[in-house]
């Protein structure tokens, strides 16, 4: 008997990437094998994102293309729609596209295994209950043994006026710390050296847990796991980026010196209309404080331009904030209208021309700042975690600095998943070039391998 095959296509953020790994794990457990294109797949899963306008239409046009592929190949194809558009649209997707067999939200992944026999028997199913708890990950296939996403919480209880996420991912729920630490221990035992802790709002981790563990406490516990060498986390929210957390970040050497702290706007008036819960001055104070504690921490951000009612003067304040803070990089977004969000009812919605021009101006400014920051690294010796052969140039390897910056350099593909010392030789605004100087400092490795906290900084062999 032929083995069943599936293909999965992932859109959106790292939470969706992690969810796709769980979906794939569940299917593989049930005897499916993964294929890299939809061409021969019996089951195609679209794991969708709803952050921008047009997201729904994009899903319907993808579905149309899959139907055409099915007609061309003459073999039946089952289609599942997962992720944030699935959660948002639910049964409407089944009604609008007769070819879709299953719609399930991110909280329903743990039920996928039980739904499969019904799907295979020809039923059309929807599962978008948003209130289930994030259980310990059932089956999870990760593409690389040396790094892993670990979801620490699901959902979001904030209601930023522009954002669809609380509606698509449901209320905030934290996983119990024991389950997370167990998972990290198992990963480390299997050779994982870098974990990225994921949640829409990791800085409020632990709210609602009876054990009293907060994000700082969770970091300490993960930091103590032998074998784990780098800890990343995303996303932090400025309003609960606390003094206690900052002190903890400064004390734990395995935590990457990189903070992604979305500001969204440099105007207090706009921040208030967005319902973000902090002022620009409060945000600045936190940046100053963390920089006092960890002087070389790299800070990145998300910024929205053209929010309803944003004036030219508000936008200038955003540019000022970007110049003052000196971000290593930022993600810039044009405001987009999303269903079920408070911003829809605000006055002063702006034309696309205005939003596009502002976005271009913001990105041009940041590009120059990023280039200068990258150039300032030229000549330094840095620790790089090797990701593998560069996607653009098969002669080179790519790896990342703690700041999450990409470095390309020549070396042996077998170094994937190991740390190297690299001299940075040149920089563009998108990446760095370097030359390999060998394995990292063996003393440092020994300290990290024991999981001890020590004073030596990570990576910097400056
Ligand atoms: N939980 C994270 C962000 C999740 S969404 C946080 O609070 O920071 C990622 C980014 O998408 C947001 O930071 C915001 O900059 C952008 N975004 C979300 N909704 C948007 C919308 N309607 N229009 C434009 N950008 C949006
Ligand atoms: Fe969206 Fe705000 Fe929640 Fe982030 S904190 S997911 S921007 S509602
Ligand atoms: Fe998109 Fe959902 Fe992530 S809307 S950005 S996939 S939480």
Short mmCIF file of C-alpha atoms and ligand atoms in Angstrom, two decimals:
data_model
loop_
_atom_site.label_atom_id
_atom_site.label_comp_id
_atom_site.label_asym_id
_atom_site.label_seq_id
_atom_site.Cartn_x
_atom_site.Cartn_y
_atom_site.Cartn_z
CA UNK A 1 0.00 0.00 0.00
CA UNK A 2 1.28 3.46 -0.86
CA UNK A 3 2.11 5.71 2.04
CA UNK A 4 -0.06 8.80 2.30
CA UNK A 5 1.74 12.07 1.54
CA UNK A 6 1.22 15.66 2.69
CA UNK A 7 2.62 19.04 1.84
CA UNK A 8 2.43 22.02 4.17
CA UNK A 9 2.82 25.67 3.27
CA UNK A 10 3.38 28.16 6.09
CA UNK A 11 2.68 31.90 6.13
CA UNK A 12 3.16 34.48 8.88
CA UNK A 13 5.16 34.50 12.07
CA UNK A 14 7.38 32.09 13.97
CA UNK A 15 4.38 30.86 15.97
CA UNK A 16 2.91 29.61 12.72
CA UNK A 17 6.22 28.00 11.78
CA UNK A 18 6.23 26.21 15.10
CA UNK A 19 2.59 25.18 14.63
CA UNK A 20 3.46 23.75 11.21
CA UNK A 21 6.14 21.62 12.86
CA UNK A 22 3.47 20.23 15.19
CA UNK A 23 1.01 19.64 12.36
CA UNK A 24 3.73 17.82 10.40
CA UNK A 25 4.66 15.78 13.48
CA UNK A 26 1.06 14.69 14.00
CA UNK A 27 0.68 13.65 10.36
CA UNK A 28 3.97 11.74 10.36
CA UNK A 29 2.87 9.93 13.54
CA UNK A 30 -0.25 8.85 11.68
CA UNK A 31 1.76 7.32 8.85
CA UNK A 32 1.97 10.22 6.40
CA UNK A 33 5.21 11.32 4.80
CA UNK A 34 6.10 14.91 3.98
CA UNK A 35 6.73 16.02 0.39
CA UNK A 36 8.25 19.31 -0.67
CA UNK A 37 5.70 20.34 -3.32
CA UNK A 38 1.92 19.98 -3.60
CA UNK A 39 2.30 18.25 -7.00
CA UNK A 40 1.77 14.68 -5.77
CA UNK A 41 0.56 15.35 -2.23
CA UNK A 42 -2.66 13.66 -1.15
CA UNK A 43 -3.18 16.22 1.59
CA UNK A 44 -2.16 19.88 1.29
CA UNK A 45 -2.20 22.04 4.44
CA UNK A 46 -2.18 25.83 4.14
CA UNK A 47 -1.13 27.30 7.49
CA UNK A 48 -2.36 30.86 7.06
CA UNK A 49 -1.64 34.34 8.47
CA UNK A 50 -4.18 37.12 8.84
CA UNK A 51 -2.06 40.09 9.89
CA UNK A 52 -2.54 42.17 6.70
CA UNK A 53 -5.50 43.19 4.63
CA UNK A 54 -6.16 40.90 1.72
CA UNK A 55 -5.13 37.83 3.75
CA UNK A 56 -8.47 36.10 3.20
CA UNK A 57 -8.40 36.73 -0.56
CA UNK A 58 -4.88 35.42 -0.78
CA UNK A 59 -6.03 32.16 0.82
CA UNK A 60 -8.92 31.85 -1.66
CA UNK A 61 -6.62 32.43 -4.61
CA UNK A 62 -4.16 29.83 -3.28
CA UNK A 63 -7.07 27.43 -2.96
CA UNK A 64 -8.05 28.16 -6.57
CA UNK A 65 -4.54 27.29 -7.73
CA UNK A 66 -4.58 24.02 -5.80
CA UNK A 67 -7.90 23.11 -7.48
CA UNK A 68 -6.32 23.70 -10.87
CA UNK A 69 -3.37 21.53 -9.92
CA UNK A 70 -5.75 18.79 -8.80
CA UNK A 71 -7.62 18.95 -12.13
CA UNK A 72 -4.37 18.83 -14.11
CA UNK A 73 -2.93 15.85 -12.29
CA UNK A 74 -6.19 13.88 -12.26
CA UNK A 75 -5.63 12.57 -8.72
CA UNK A 76 -7.84 13.70 -5.82
CA UNK A 77 -6.33 16.12 -3.32
CA UNK A 78 -7.57 16.83 0.19
CA UNK A 79 -7.08 20.37 1.43
CA UNK A 80 -6.85 21.63 5.00
CA UNK A 81 -6.78 25.31 5.96
CA UNK A 82 -5.10 25.99 9.32
CA UNK A 83 -3.81 29.04 11.19
CA UNK A 84 -5.15 32.53 11.73
CA UNK A 85 -7.37 32.90 8.65
CA UNK A 86 -8.88 29.49 9.45
CA UNK A 87 -9.64 30.67 12.97
CA UNK A 88 -11.10 33.94 11.72
CA UNK A 89 -13.23 32.58 8.88
CA UNK A 90 -14.14 29.14 10.26
CA UNK A 91 -16.99 27.44 8.42
CA UNK A 92 -17.19 30.27 5.86
CA UNK A 93 -14.17 28.71 4.16
CA UNK A 94 -15.96 25.38 3.72
CA UNK A 95 -19.01 27.17 2.35
CA UNK A 96 -17.06 29.32 -0.08
CA UNK A 97 -14.67 26.67 -1.41
CA UNK A 98 -16.22 23.25 -1.97
CA UNK A 99 -12.76 21.75 -2.37
CA UNK A 100 -11.69 22.40 1.23
CA UNK A 101 -12.03 19.36 3.49
CA UNK A 102 -10.82 20.62 6.86
CA UNK A 103 -10.56 23.99 8.64
CA UNK A 104 -8.77 24.07 11.98
CA UNK A 105 -7.38 26.84 14.21
CA UNK A 106 -4.07 26.87 16.04
CA UNK A 107 -5.67 25.74 19.29
CA UNK A 108 -7.04 22.64 17.55
CA UNK A 109 -3.73 21.13 16.44
CA UNK A 110 -3.82 18.66 19.31
CA UNK A 111 -7.13 17.37 17.93
CA UNK A 112 -5.81 16.88 14.39
CA UNK A 113 -4.86 13.24 15.00
CA UNK A 114 -8.42 12.36 16.04
CA UNK A 115 -9.92 14.23 13.08
CA UNK A 116 -7.80 12.45 10.47
CA UNK A 117 -9.80 9.18 10.16
CA UNK A 118 -12.96 11.23 9.58
CA UNK A 119 -11.19 13.41 7.03
CA UNK A 120 -9.89 10.32 5.26
CA UNK A 121 -13.41 8.86 5.25
CA UNK A 122 -14.61 11.89 3.30
CA UNK A 123 -16.14 14.11 5.99
CA UNK A 124 -15.74 17.90 5.81
CA UNK A 125 -14.78 19.28 9.24
CA UNK A 126 -14.30 22.56 11.09
CA UNK A 127 -12.58 22.87 14.50
CA UNK A 128 -12.00 26.42 15.66
CA UNK A 129 -12.63 26.32 19.42
CA UNK A 130 -10.38 29.06 20.72
CA UNK A 131 -10.49 28.19 24.41
CA UNK A 132 -8.57 24.93 24.57
CA UNK A 133 -5.34 25.01 26.55
CA UNK A 134 -1.97 24.66 24.87
CA UNK A 135 -0.99 21.16 25.96
CA UNK A 136 2.47 19.78 26.08
CA UNK A 137 3.47 19.43 22.46
CA UNK A 138 2.26 16.11 21.17
CA UNK A 139 4.40 15.39 18.18
CA UNK A 140 6.72 17.99 16.88
CA UNK A 141 9.13 17.53 13.97
CA UNK A 142 11.83 20.13 13.87
CA UNK A 143 13.87 20.67 10.72
CA UNK A 144 17.18 21.04 12.58
CA UNK A 145 18.36 19.05 15.60
CA UNK A 146 20.50 21.94 16.89
CA UNK A 147 17.83 24.61 17.23
CA UNK A 148 14.21 24.69 18.25
CA UNK A 149 11.20 26.92 18.65
CA UNK A 150 9.50 26.31 21.97
CA UNK A 151 6.06 27.83 22.44
CA UNK A 152 5.70 29.04 26.02
CA UNK A 153 2.29 30.67 25.73
CA UNK A 154 -0.61 31.02 23.34
CA UNK A 155 -2.90 33.91 22.54
CA UNK A 156 -3.01 37.51 23.67
CA UNK A 157 -5.09 39.47 26.17
CA UNK A 158 -4.11 42.90 24.86
CA UNK A 159 -6.38 44.63 22.46
CA UNK A 160 -4.19 46.85 20.35
CA UNK A 161 -6.69 48.65 18.15
CA UNK A 162 -5.12 47.51 14.87
CA UNK A 163 -4.51 43.86 15.69
CA UNK A 164 -6.37 40.74 14.65
CA UNK A 165 -4.26 38.36 16.77
CA UNK A 166 -6.40 38.25 19.96
CA UNK A 167 -9.31 37.18 17.74
CA UNK A 168 -7.32 34.56 15.82
CA UNK A 169 -5.24 33.11 18.64
CA UNK A 170 -7.63 33.52 21.52
CA UNK A 171 -7.04 34.54 25.12
CA UNK A 172 -3.60 34.37 26.65
CA UNK A 173 -2.65 31.06 28.26
CA UNK A 174 0.79 30.12 29.55
CA UNK A 175 2.13 26.57 29.51
CA UNK A 176 3.23 25.22 32.88
CA UNK A 177 6.99 25.75 33.41
CA UNK A 178 7.63 22.05 34.17
CA UNK A 179 6.41 21.00 30.73
CA UNK A 180 8.52 23.65 29.03
CA UNK A 181 11.66 22.76 30.98
CA UNK A 182 11.11 19.04 30.27
CA UNK A 183 10.80 19.79 26.59
CA UNK A 184 13.99 21.88 26.61
CA UNK A 185 15.85 19.15 28.51
CA UNK A 186 14.79 16.59 25.93
CA UNK A 187 15.83 18.88 23.12
CA UNK A 188 19.22 19.50 24.72
CA UNK A 189 19.75 15.78 25.25
CA UNK A 190 19.16 15.33 21.51
CA UNK A 191 21.79 17.95 20.62
CA UNK A 192 19.86 21.21 20.57
CA UNK A 193 22.01 24.24 21.44
CA UNK A 194 19.63 27.14 20.73
CA UNK A 195 16.03 27.59 21.80
CA UNK A 196 13.70 30.40 20.79
CA UNK A 197 10.90 30.89 23.29
CA UNK A 198 7.74 31.95 21.51
CA UNK A 199 4.61 33.80 22.54
CA UNK A 200 2.68 36.86 21.35
CA UNK A 201 3.63 38.51 24.58
CA UNK A 202 6.31 36.56 26.43
CA UNK A 203 6.86 39.34 28.96
CA UNK A 204 3.50 38.54 30.53
CA UNK A 205 4.29 34.80 30.72
CA UNK A 206 2.92 33.18 33.85
CA UNK A 207 -0.16 35.31 34.41
CA UNK A 208 -2.82 32.93 35.57
CA UNK A 209 -0.43 30.12 36.54
CA UNK A 210 -0.81 28.97 40.13
CA UNK A 211 2.93 28.30 40.59
CA UNK A 212 3.87 31.97 40.42
CA UNK A 213 6.62 31.53 37.80
CA UNK A 214 7.04 34.63 35.63
CA UNK A 215 9.11 35.04 32.46
CA UNK A 216 12.25 35.91 34.41
CA UNK A 217 11.79 32.73 36.49
CA UNK A 218 11.21 30.65 33.37
CA UNK A 219 14.39 32.03 31.78
CA UNK A 220 16.39 31.08 34.87
CA UNK A 221 15.12 27.53 34.71
CA UNK A 222 15.83 27.17 31.02
CA UNK A 223 19.23 28.75 31.49
CA UNK A 224 20.14 25.96 33.92
CA UNK A 225 19.59 23.23 31.30
CA UNK A 226 23.02 21.83 30.37
CA UNK A 227 23.80 21.87 26.67
CA UNK A 228 21.60 24.86 25.82
CA UNK A 229 23.94 27.62 24.72
CA UNK A 230 21.71 30.36 23.34
CA UNK A 231 18.27 31.43 24.41
CA UNK A 232 16.16 33.73 22.24
CA UNK A 233 12.67 34.98 23.01
CA UNK A 234 9.99 36.88 21.15
CA UNK A 235 7.90 39.04 21.39
CA UNK A 236 8.30 41.36 24.37
CA UNK A 237 5.76 44.06 25.17
CA UNK A 238 7.07 47.40 26.44
CA UNK A 239 4.37 47.78 29.07
CA UNK A 240 5.43 44.66 30.97
CA UNK A 241 9.15 44.74 30.28
CA UNK A 242 9.95 44.90 33.98
CA UNK A 243 12.99 45.83 36.04
CA UNK A 244 13.09 42.27 37.40
CA UNK A 245 13.16 40.86 33.87
CA UNK A 246 15.88 43.30 32.81
CA UNK A 247 18.06 42.30 35.78
CA UNK A 248 17.54 38.64 34.90
CA UNK A 249 18.45 39.18 31.25
CA UNK A 250 21.63 40.94 32.37
CA UNK A 251 22.56 38.09 34.72
CA UNK A 252 22.07 35.16 32.37
CA UNK A 253 24.87 34.87 29.83
CA UNK A 254 23.14 32.36 27.57
CA UNK A 255 20.30 34.77 26.81
CA UNK A 256 21.13 36.41 23.47
CA UNK A 257 21.88 40.10 23.74
CA UNK A 258 19.04 40.95 21.43
CA UNK A 259 15.79 42.58 22.40
CA UNK A 260 12.87 42.88 20.01
CA UNK A 261 10.64 45.51 21.59
CA UNK A 262 7.85 46.79 19.32
CA UNK A 263 7.29 50.55 19.69
CA UNK A 264 4.66 50.85 16.87
CA UNK A 265 4.70 54.68 16.81
CA UNK A 266 6.82 57.57 18.07
CA UNK A 267 3.74 59.71 18.82
CA UNK A 268 1.99 59.51 22.19
CA UNK A 269 -1.27 60.54 20.58
CA UNK A 270 -1.08 57.61 18.15
CA UNK A 271 0.07 55.17 20.86
CA UNK A 272 -2.93 56.13 22.93
CA UNK A 273 -5.31 55.64 20.00
CA UNK A 274 -3.66 52.26 19.39
CA UNK A 275 -4.26 51.33 23.04
CA UNK A 276 -0.67 50.22 23.57
CA UNK A 277 -0.47 51.17 27.24
CA UNK A 278 2.82 53.15 27.33
CA UNK A 279 4.20 56.52 26.26
CA UNK A 280 7.27 57.17 24.16
CA UNK A 281 9.09 58.48 27.25
CA UNK A 282 8.29 55.31 29.22
CA UNK A 283 9.56 53.22 26.34
CA UNK A 284 12.75 55.30 26.11
CA UNK A 285 13.38 54.87 29.83
CA UNK A 286 13.24 51.10 29.45
CA UNK A 287 15.68 51.21 26.55
CA UNK A 288 18.05 53.40 28.56
CA UNK A 289 17.82 51.08 31.53
CA UNK A 290 18.46 47.88 29.57
CA UNK A 291 21.35 49.56 27.76
CA UNK A 292 22.82 50.59 31.11
CA UNK A 293 22.62 46.95 32.25
CA UNK A 294 23.69 45.33 28.95
CA UNK A 295 25.59 48.02 27.02
CA UNK A 296 25.93 46.19 23.73
CA UNK A 297 22.40 44.78 23.55
CA UNK A 298 20.93 45.04 20.04
CA UNK A 299 17.42 46.46 19.96
CA UNK A 300 14.97 45.92 17.10
CA UNK A 301 11.34 46.92 16.77
CA UNK A 302 8.06 46.86 14.84
CA UNK A 303 6.61 50.13 13.58
CA UNK A 304 3.26 50.87 11.98
CA UNK A 305 2.89 53.91 9.72
CA UNK A 306 -0.37 55.48 8.58
CA UNK A 307 -2.50 54.40 11.56
CA UNK A 308 -5.91 56.15 11.31
CA UNK A 309 -5.53 59.82 12.27
CA UNK A 310 -1.72 59.80 12.08
CA UNK A 311 -0.68 63.32 11.00
CA UNK A 312 2.52 64.33 9.23
CA UNK A 313 3.77 65.60 12.60
CA UNK A 314 3.00 62.26 14.31
CA UNK A 315 4.92 60.47 11.59
CA UNK A 316 7.89 62.83 12.02
CA UNK A 317 7.93 61.81 15.69
CA UNK A 318 8.21 58.19 14.61
CA UNK A 319 11.24 59.08 12.48
CA UNK A 320 12.72 61.01 15.43
CA UNK A 321 12.26 58.01 17.73
CA UNK A 322 13.96 55.75 15.19
CA UNK A 323 16.92 58.14 14.98
CA UNK A 324 17.14 58.62 18.75
CA UNK A 325 16.95 54.95 19.68
CA UNK A 326 19.25 53.74 16.93
CA UNK A 327 17.62 50.36 16.27
CA UNK A 328 19.74 47.67 14.76
CA UNK A 329 16.77 47.00 12.47
CA UNK A 330 13.01 47.22 12.32
CA UNK A 331 9.98 45.69 10.68
CA UNK A 332 7.92 48.50 9.16
CA UNK A 333 4.24 47.97 8.34
CA UNK A 334 1.65 50.08 6.56
CA UNK A 335 -1.45 50.11 8.72
CA UNK A 336 -3.96 47.62 7.34
CA UNK A 337 -7.66 47.30 8.09
CA UNK A 338 -8.44 44.01 9.85
CA UNK A 339 -11.83 42.51 10.68
CA UNK A 340 -13.12 42.73 14.27
CA UNK A 341 -10.59 45.38 15.31
CA UNK A 342 -11.31 48.66 17.11
CA UNK A 343 -9.31 50.76 14.65
CA UNK A 344 -11.95 50.17 11.95
CA UNK A 345 -14.26 52.56 13.81
CA UNK A 346 -11.66 55.33 14.20
CA UNK A 347 -11.79 58.37 11.98
CA UNK A 348 -8.97 59.57 9.76
CA UNK A 349 -8.23 56.45 7.70
CA UNK A 350 -5.44 57.37 5.29
CA UNK A 351 -5.00 56.73 1.58
CA UNK A 352 -2.64 54.05 0.42
CA UNK A 353 -0.44 56.70 -1.23
CA UNK A 354 0.19 58.45 2.08
CA UNK A 355 0.83 55.17 3.91
CA UNK A 356 3.18 53.90 1.20
CA UNK A 357 5.18 57.13 1.07
CA UNK A 358 5.59 57.12 4.86
CA UNK A 359 6.66 53.49 4.89
CA UNK A 360 9.27 54.13 2.23
CA UNK A 361 10.66 57.07 4.17
CA UNK A 362 10.84 55.04 7.37
CA UNK A 363 12.56 52.11 5.68
CA UNK A 364 15.08 54.36 3.92
CA UNK A 365 16.01 55.99 7.23
CA UNK A 366 16.38 52.64 8.99
CA UNK A 367 18.43 51.18 6.16
CA UNK A 368 21.08 53.86 6.63
CA UNK A 369 21.12 53.30 10.41
CA UNK A 370 21.36 49.53 9.95
CA UNK A 371 24.22 49.89 7.48
CA UNK A 372 26.18 52.10 9.89
CA UNK A 373 25.58 49.62 12.72
CA UNK A 374 26.69 46.70 10.59
CA UNK A 375 29.79 48.59 9.46
CA UNK A 376 30.74 49.28 13.06
CA UNK A 377 31.15 45.51 13.51
CA UNK A 378 33.78 45.20 10.77
CA UNK A 379 37.08 44.05 12.28
CA UNK A 380 35.53 42.43 15.38
CA UNK A 381 35.83 38.74 16.28
CA UNK A 382 32.46 37.21 16.98
CA UNK A 383 30.84 33.92 17.84
CA UNK A 384 28.64 32.56 15.05
CA UNK A 385 26.18 29.68 15.23
CA UNK A 386 26.37 28.04 11.80
CA UNK A 387 23.01 27.50 10.08
CA UNK A 388 24.29 25.72 6.97
CA UNK A 389 25.16 26.43 3.36
CA UNK A 390 24.10 29.93 2.26
CA UNK A 391 20.89 30.01 0.25
CA UNK A 392 22.34 32.49 -2.21
CA UNK A 393 25.85 31.15 -2.64
CA UNK A 394 26.59 27.44 -2.33
CA UNK A 395 30.28 28.19 -1.72
CA UNK A 396 29.50 29.89 1.56
CA UNK A 397 28.08 29.11 4.97
CA UNK A 398 25.56 31.28 6.78
CA UNK A 399 25.30 31.71 10.49
CA UNK A 400 24.01 34.13 13.07
CA UNK A 401 25.43 36.38 15.74
CA UNK A 402 23.63 36.75 19.03
CA UNK A 403 21.95 39.85 17.61
CA UNK A 404 20.34 37.53 15.06
CA UNK A 405 22.48 39.11 12.33
CA UNK A 406 23.36 36.95 9.35
CA UNK A 407 27.05 36.35 8.61
CA UNK A 408 28.31 34.63 5.46
CA UNK A 409 31.75 33.02 5.38
CA UNK A 410 33.67 30.12 3.82
CA UNK A 411 33.81 26.86 5.70
CA UNK A 412 32.81 23.24 5.95
CA UNK A 413 29.08 22.37 5.66
CA UNK A 414 29.64 19.86 8.48
CA UNK A 415 29.91 22.79 10.88
CA UNK A 416 26.14 23.22 10.76
CA UNK A 417 24.82 23.65 14.29
CA UNK A 418 28.23 24.42 15.80
CA UNK A 419 29.75 27.65 17.05
CA UNK A 420 32.71 29.23 15.23
CA UNK A 421 34.81 32.30 15.81
CA UNK A 422 34.56 34.60 12.81
CA UNK A 423 36.27 37.89 11.98
CA UNK A 424 33.80 40.31 10.39
CA UNK A 425 35.39 41.63 7.19
CA UNK A 426 32.66 43.68 5.50
CA UNK A 427 29.03 44.64 5.80
CA UNK A 428 25.97 45.59 3.77
CA UNK A 429 22.62 46.68 5.17
CA UNK A 430 21.31 43.11 4.94
CA UNK A 431 24.23 40.95 6.14
CA UNK A 432 27.86 40.66 7.14
CA UNK A 433 30.77 38.87 5.52
CA UNK A 434 33.46 37.22 7.58
CA UNK A 435 36.34 34.78 7.72
CA UNK A 436 36.49 31.72 9.91
CA UNK A 437 39.11 31.67 12.66
CA UNK A 438 38.31 28.27 14.09
CA UNK A 439 36.23 26.71 16.80
CA UNK A 440 35.17 28.92 19.65
CA UNK A 441 37.19 29.37 22.80
CA UNK A 442 37.34 25.89 24.40
CA UNK A 443 37.25 27.26 27.96
CA UNK A 444 34.04 29.04 27.26
CA UNK A 445 32.59 25.89 25.74
CA UNK A 446 33.44 23.93 28.86
CA UNK A 447 31.68 26.46 31.08
CA UNK A 448 28.60 26.48 28.93
CA UNK A 449 28.54 22.71 28.61
CA UNK A 450 28.26 22.45 32.40
CA UNK A 451 25.38 24.86 32.36
CA UNK A 452 27.11 27.10 34.89
CA UNK A 453 26.52 30.80 35.14
CA UNK A 454 29.80 32.59 34.70
CA UNK A 455 31.02 36.10 34.28
CA UNK A 456 32.68 35.79 30.88
CA UNK A 457 30.43 37.18 28.20
CA UNK A 458 29.17 34.88 25.56
CA UNK A 459 30.57 35.03 22.15
CA UNK A 460 32.50 38.22 22.30
CA UNK A 461 36.14 37.42 21.73
CA UNK A 462 36.63 41.08 20.89
N1 LIG B 1 2.50 40.33 19.69
C1 LIG B 1 3.43 41.10 18.99
C2 LIG B 1 3.09 41.40 17.55
C3 LIG B 1 2.30 40.51 16.72
S1 LIG B 1 1.91 41.05 15.13
C4 LIG B 1 3.53 42.43 19.69
O1 LIG B 1 2.65 42.84 20.40
O2 LIG B 1 4.49 43.09 19.44
C5 LIG B 1 3.44 41.60 14.48
C6 LIG B 1 3.44 43.03 14.05
O3 LIG B 1 2.54 43.22 12.99
C7 LIG B 1 2.98 44.04 15.09
O4 LIG B 1 3.98 44.36 16.01
C8 LIG B 1 2.56 45.21 14.25
O5 LIG B 1 3.66 46.09 14.03
C9 LIG B 1 2.16 44.56 12.93
N2 LIG B 1 0.71 44.64 12.74
C10 LIG B 1 -0.23 43.97 13.43
N3 LIG B 1 -1.47 44.31 12.96
C11 LIG B 1 -1.29 45.22 11.98
C12 LIG B 1 -2.16 45.95 11.13
N4 LIG B 1 -3.47 45.83 11.22
N5 LIG B 1 -1.60 46.78 10.23
C13 LIG B 1 -0.27 46.92 10.14
N6 LIG B 1 0.61 46.27 10.93
C14 LIG B 1 0.11 45.42 11.83
FE1 LIG B 2 -1.55 42.17 18.68
FE2 LIG B 2 -1.09 43.91 20.59
FE3 LIG B 2 -1.48 41.35 21.22
FE4 LIG B 2 0.74 42.08 19.98
S1 LIG B 2 0.11 42.73 22.04
S2 LIG B 2 -0.56 40.36 19.47
S3 LIG B 2 0.06 43.72 18.65
S4 LIG B 2 -2.98 42.76 20.35
FE1 LIG B 3 -0.03 36.07 11.27
FE2 LIG B 3 -1.36 34.78 13.09
FE3 LIG B 3 1.25 35.11 13.34
S1 LIG B 3 -2.03 36.58 12.04
S2 LIG B 3 1.60 37.04 12.31
S3 LIG B 3 0.25 33.95 11.78
S4 LIG B 3 -0.26 35.12 14.97
#
